[in-house]
XYZ file of C-alpha atoms in Angstrom:
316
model
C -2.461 29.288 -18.474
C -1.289 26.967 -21.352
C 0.576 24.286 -20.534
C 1.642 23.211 -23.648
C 5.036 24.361 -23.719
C 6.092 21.871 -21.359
C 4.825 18.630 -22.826
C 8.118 17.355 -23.808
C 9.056 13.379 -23.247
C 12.235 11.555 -23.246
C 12.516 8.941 -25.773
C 14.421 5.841 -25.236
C 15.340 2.727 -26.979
C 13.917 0.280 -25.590
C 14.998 -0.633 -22.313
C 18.654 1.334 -22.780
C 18.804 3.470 -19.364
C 19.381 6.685 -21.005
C 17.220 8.656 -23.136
C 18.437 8.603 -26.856
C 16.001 11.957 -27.500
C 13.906 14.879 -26.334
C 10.480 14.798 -28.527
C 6.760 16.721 -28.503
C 3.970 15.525 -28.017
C 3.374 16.051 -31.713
C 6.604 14.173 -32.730
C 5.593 10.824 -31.191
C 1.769 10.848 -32.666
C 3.674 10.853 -36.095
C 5.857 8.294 -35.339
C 3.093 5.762 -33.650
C 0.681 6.915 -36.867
C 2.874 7.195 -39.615
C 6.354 5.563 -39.297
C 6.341 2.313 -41.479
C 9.269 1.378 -39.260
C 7.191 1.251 -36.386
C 4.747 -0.299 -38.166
C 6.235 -3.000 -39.488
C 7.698 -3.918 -35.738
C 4.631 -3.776 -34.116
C 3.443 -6.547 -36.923
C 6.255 -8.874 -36.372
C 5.748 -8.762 -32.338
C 2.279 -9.495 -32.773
C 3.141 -12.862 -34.680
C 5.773 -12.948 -32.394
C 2.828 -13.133 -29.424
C 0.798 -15.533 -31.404
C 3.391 -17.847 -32.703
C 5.547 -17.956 -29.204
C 3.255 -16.703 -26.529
C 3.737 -13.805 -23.917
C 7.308 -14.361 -22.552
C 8.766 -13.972 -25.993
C 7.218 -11.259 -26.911
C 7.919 -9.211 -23.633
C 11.584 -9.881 -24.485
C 11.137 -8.443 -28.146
C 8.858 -5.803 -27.422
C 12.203 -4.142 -25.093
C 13.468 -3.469 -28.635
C 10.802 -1.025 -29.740
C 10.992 2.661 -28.905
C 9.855 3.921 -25.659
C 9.164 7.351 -23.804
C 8.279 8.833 -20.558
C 4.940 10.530 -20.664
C 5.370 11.663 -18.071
C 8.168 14.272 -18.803
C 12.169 14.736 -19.390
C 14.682 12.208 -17.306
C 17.970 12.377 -16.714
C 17.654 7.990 -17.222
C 15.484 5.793 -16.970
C 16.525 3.669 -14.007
C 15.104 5.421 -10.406
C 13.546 7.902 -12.871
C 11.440 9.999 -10.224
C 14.776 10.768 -8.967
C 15.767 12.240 -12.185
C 13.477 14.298 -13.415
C 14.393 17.774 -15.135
C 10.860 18.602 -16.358
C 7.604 17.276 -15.114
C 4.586 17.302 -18.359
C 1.829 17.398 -16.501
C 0.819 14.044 -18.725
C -0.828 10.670 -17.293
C -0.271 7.703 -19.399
C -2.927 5.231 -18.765
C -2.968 1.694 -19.699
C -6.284 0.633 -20.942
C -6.638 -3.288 -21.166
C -8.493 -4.969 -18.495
C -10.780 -7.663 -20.758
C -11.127 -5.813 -23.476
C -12.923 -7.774 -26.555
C -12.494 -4.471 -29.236
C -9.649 -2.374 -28.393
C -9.870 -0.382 -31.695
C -13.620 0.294 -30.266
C -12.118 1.510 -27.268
C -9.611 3.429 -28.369
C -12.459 5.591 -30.495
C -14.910 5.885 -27.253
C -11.777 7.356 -25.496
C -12.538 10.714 -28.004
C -15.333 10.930 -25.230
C -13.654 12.338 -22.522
C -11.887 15.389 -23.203
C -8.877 15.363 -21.341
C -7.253 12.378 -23.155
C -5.030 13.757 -25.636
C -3.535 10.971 -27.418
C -4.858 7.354 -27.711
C -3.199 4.220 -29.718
C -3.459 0.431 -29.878
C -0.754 -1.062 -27.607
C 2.309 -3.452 -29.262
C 0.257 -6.388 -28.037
C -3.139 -5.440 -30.360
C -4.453 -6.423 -27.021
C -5.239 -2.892 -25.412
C -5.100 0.698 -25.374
C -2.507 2.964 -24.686
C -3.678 6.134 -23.591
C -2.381 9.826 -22.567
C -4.560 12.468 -20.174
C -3.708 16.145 -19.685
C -3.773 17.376 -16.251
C -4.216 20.738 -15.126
C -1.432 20.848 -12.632
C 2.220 20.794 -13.393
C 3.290 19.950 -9.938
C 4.181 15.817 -9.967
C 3.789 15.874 -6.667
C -0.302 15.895 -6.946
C -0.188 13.455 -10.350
C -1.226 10.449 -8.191
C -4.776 12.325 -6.653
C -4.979 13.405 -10.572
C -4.518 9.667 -11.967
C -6.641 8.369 -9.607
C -9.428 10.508 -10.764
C -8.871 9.798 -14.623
C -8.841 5.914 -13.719
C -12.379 6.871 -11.851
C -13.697 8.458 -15.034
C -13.037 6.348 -17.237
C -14.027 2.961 -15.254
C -17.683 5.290 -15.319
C -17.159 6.154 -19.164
C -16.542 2.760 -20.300
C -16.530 0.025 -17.475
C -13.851 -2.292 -15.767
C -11.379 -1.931 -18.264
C -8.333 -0.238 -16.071
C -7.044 -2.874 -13.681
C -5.800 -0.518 -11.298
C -4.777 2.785 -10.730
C -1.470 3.696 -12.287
C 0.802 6.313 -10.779
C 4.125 6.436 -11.703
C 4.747 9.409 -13.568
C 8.126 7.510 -14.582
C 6.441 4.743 -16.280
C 8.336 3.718 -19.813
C 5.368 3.391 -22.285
C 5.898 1.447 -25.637
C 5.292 2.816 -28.779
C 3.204 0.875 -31.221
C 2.584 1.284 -35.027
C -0.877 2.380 -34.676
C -2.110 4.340 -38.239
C -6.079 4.909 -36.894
C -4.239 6.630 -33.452
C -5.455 10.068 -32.642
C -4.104 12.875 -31.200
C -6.059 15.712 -30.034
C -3.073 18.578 -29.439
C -6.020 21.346 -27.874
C -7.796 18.792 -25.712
C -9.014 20.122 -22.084
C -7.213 19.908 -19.156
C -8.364 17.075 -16.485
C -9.752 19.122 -13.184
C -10.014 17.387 -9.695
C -12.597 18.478 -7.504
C -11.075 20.479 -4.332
C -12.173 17.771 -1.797
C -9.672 15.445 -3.649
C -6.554 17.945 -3.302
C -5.392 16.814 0.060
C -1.547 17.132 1.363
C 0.017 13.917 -0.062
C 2.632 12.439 1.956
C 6.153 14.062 1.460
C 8.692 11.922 -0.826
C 11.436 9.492 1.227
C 13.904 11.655 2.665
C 17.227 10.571 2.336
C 18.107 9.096 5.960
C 21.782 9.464 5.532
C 21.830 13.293 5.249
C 19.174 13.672 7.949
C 21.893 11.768 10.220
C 24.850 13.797 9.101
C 22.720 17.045 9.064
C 20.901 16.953 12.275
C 22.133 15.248 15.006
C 20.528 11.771 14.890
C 22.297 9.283 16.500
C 21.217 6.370 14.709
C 18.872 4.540 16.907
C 16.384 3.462 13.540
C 19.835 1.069 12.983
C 20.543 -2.058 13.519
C 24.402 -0.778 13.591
C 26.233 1.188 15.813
C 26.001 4.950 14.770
C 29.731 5.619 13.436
C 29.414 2.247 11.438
C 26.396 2.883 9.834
C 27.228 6.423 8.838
C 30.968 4.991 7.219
C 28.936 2.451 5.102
C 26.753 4.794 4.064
C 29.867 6.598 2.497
C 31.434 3.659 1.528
C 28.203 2.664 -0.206
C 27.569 6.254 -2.077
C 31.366 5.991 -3.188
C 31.092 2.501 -4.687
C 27.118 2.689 -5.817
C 26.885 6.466 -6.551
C 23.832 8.210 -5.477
C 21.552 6.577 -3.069
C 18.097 6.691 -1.972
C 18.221 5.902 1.505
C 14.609 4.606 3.116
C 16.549 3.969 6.779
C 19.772 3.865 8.522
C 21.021 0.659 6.115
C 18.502 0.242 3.082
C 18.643 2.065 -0.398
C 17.937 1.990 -3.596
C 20.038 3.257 -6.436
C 20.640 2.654 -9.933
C 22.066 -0.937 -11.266
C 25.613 -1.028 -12.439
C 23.854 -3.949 -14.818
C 21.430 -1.846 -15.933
C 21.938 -1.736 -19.998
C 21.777 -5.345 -19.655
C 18.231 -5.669 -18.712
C 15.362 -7.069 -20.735
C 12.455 -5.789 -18.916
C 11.853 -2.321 -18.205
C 12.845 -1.313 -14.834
C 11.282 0.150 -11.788
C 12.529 2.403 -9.105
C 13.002 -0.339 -6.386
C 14.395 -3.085 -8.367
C 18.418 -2.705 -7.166
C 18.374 -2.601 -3.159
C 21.589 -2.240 -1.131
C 21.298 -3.649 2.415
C 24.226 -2.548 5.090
C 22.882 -4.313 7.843
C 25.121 -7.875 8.454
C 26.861 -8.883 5.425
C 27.142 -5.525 3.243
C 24.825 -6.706 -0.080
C 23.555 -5.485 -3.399
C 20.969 -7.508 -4.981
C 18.347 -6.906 -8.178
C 14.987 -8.088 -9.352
C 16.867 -8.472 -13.154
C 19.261 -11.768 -13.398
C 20.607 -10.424 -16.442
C 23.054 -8.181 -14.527
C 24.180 -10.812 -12.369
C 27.847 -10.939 -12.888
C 27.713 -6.804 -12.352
C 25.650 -7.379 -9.260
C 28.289 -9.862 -8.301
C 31.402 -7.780 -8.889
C 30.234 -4.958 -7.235
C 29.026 -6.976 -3.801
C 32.829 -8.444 -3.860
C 34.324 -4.455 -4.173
C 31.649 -3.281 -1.540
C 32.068 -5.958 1.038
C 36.605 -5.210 0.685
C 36.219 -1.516 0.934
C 33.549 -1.296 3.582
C 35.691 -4.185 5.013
C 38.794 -2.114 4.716
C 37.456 1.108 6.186
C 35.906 -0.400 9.063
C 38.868 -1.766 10.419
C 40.312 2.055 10.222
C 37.327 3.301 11.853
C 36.986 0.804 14.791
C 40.535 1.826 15.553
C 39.383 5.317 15.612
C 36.623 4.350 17.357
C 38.966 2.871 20.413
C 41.098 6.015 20.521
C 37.936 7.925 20.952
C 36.818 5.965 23.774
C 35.231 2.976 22.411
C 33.267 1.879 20.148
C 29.395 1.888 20.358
């Protein structure tokens, strides 16, 4: 069954949370091999690295465009949680001590199942794309896993470790010797590898509301945890609960960031002191005016619900 259909990416710029664009796989090998745009920005980042070392140029490589291989979100901040269409693609970063990335980047042609292959911004690696033959996301670490296998045997060391998040934001690069192989094979993993993989988090919250559990995973009393959950989900918007009083959601900061984000970077804790907190600083005064509206409202409501509480026969 072709796949092909399907291998549509979102396209961002740079570190902006939402996608500016829906392209093919087609679409971005033409812009990485022949946009002088892109071109001429990957140049200037380059001189940027040699003239002003790393730290600069991770802050001016955020400017150049980016996409999910990985398929179509909804943004780009807790991506997994926003996926509309999974592409059955595995990018691969390729740059563990390599001495001739251009070299590697042509030995790559070797192995079937990577479709598209390019230089990264840095000039220091290889950015790399492998087609899977499933479409299900739920099985693309046990297939990434066994591309990073195959190619440490192909060409040595030169992955650093095993890279699973379908989510990932990948860089473009100006890249004109980049090749794209549009009818490459499909990766296969051997049966023994296709074993249940854990299920994703369940949200905690709804399990309590839902079923009956009376909150004993909590530090809090069971009708105080549940009304900061609410409170929370009203002030943060959508949550991904991990237990009774830890989440992560999406940063009210976020288009101020200058590194690309991860799903775990913005964590609100209910326990004690209500708190949000994030790995970026450059969303501190969001991060800070939204703590100050959580901590009144939760603040507010509880004293409603401990009354309720009382009248109800007590509080927990």
């Amino acid at each position: 069954m072709d796949f092909n259909f399907r291998e549509r990416v979102s396209v961002f710029a740079g570190v902006h949370p939402h996608p500016i664009a829906v392209q093919t796989l087609p679409e971005v090998f033409a812009c990485i091999q022949s946009d002088p745009g892109m071109k001429e920005q990957t140049q200037a980042l380059r001189c940027i690295l040699a003239a002003q070392g790393k730290d600069a140029f991770d802050r001016a490589k955020c400017r150049l465009p980016a996409v999910t291989f990985g398929g179509i979100f909804r943004h780009r901040a807790k991506a997994k949680a926003a996926l509309v269409d999974y592409s059955g693609l595995g990018p691969l970063d390729i740059d563990k001590g390599l001495m001739d990335p251009a070299a590697t980047r042509v030995a790559l042609m070797r192995l079937p199942w990577i479709v598209l292959a390019y230089v990264s911004p840095s000039g220091r690696g290889v950015k790399a794309v492998a087609r899977y033959a499933s479409t299900d996301p739920l099985l693309h670490d046990v297939y990434t896993l066994h591309a990073c296998r195959l190619i440490r045997e192909s060409l040595g060391d030169c992955i650093d470790k095993a890279q699973h998040d379908y989510s990932r934001l990948s860089f473009l690069a100006g890249d004109s010797e980049a090749w794209f192989r549009p009818d490459g094979a499909r990766l296969m993993v051997p049966d023994d590898l296709l074993q249940p993989l854990k299920p994703e988090r369940t949200n905690v919250c709804h399990r309590r509301r839902h079923s009956g559990i009376t909150g004993q995973d909590s530090p809090l009393p069971a009708w105080q945890a549940d009304l900061r959950q609410h409170v929370a989900e009203r002030v943060l918007g959508e949550i991904e609960w991990v237990d009774a009083v830890t989440g992560y959601f999406i940063c009210p900061g976020a288009d101020k960031h200058t590194h690309a984000d991860k799903d775990d970077d913005c964590r609100v804790v209910l326990s004690g002191v209500p708190s949000v907190s994030c790995f970026h600083t450059s969303c501190a005064a969001e991060i800070a005016e939204t703590n100050r509206e959580l901590r009144s409202r939760i603040g507010t409501e509880e004293k409603r619900g401990y009354a309720i509480a009382l009248r109800n026969g007590g509080a927990e």
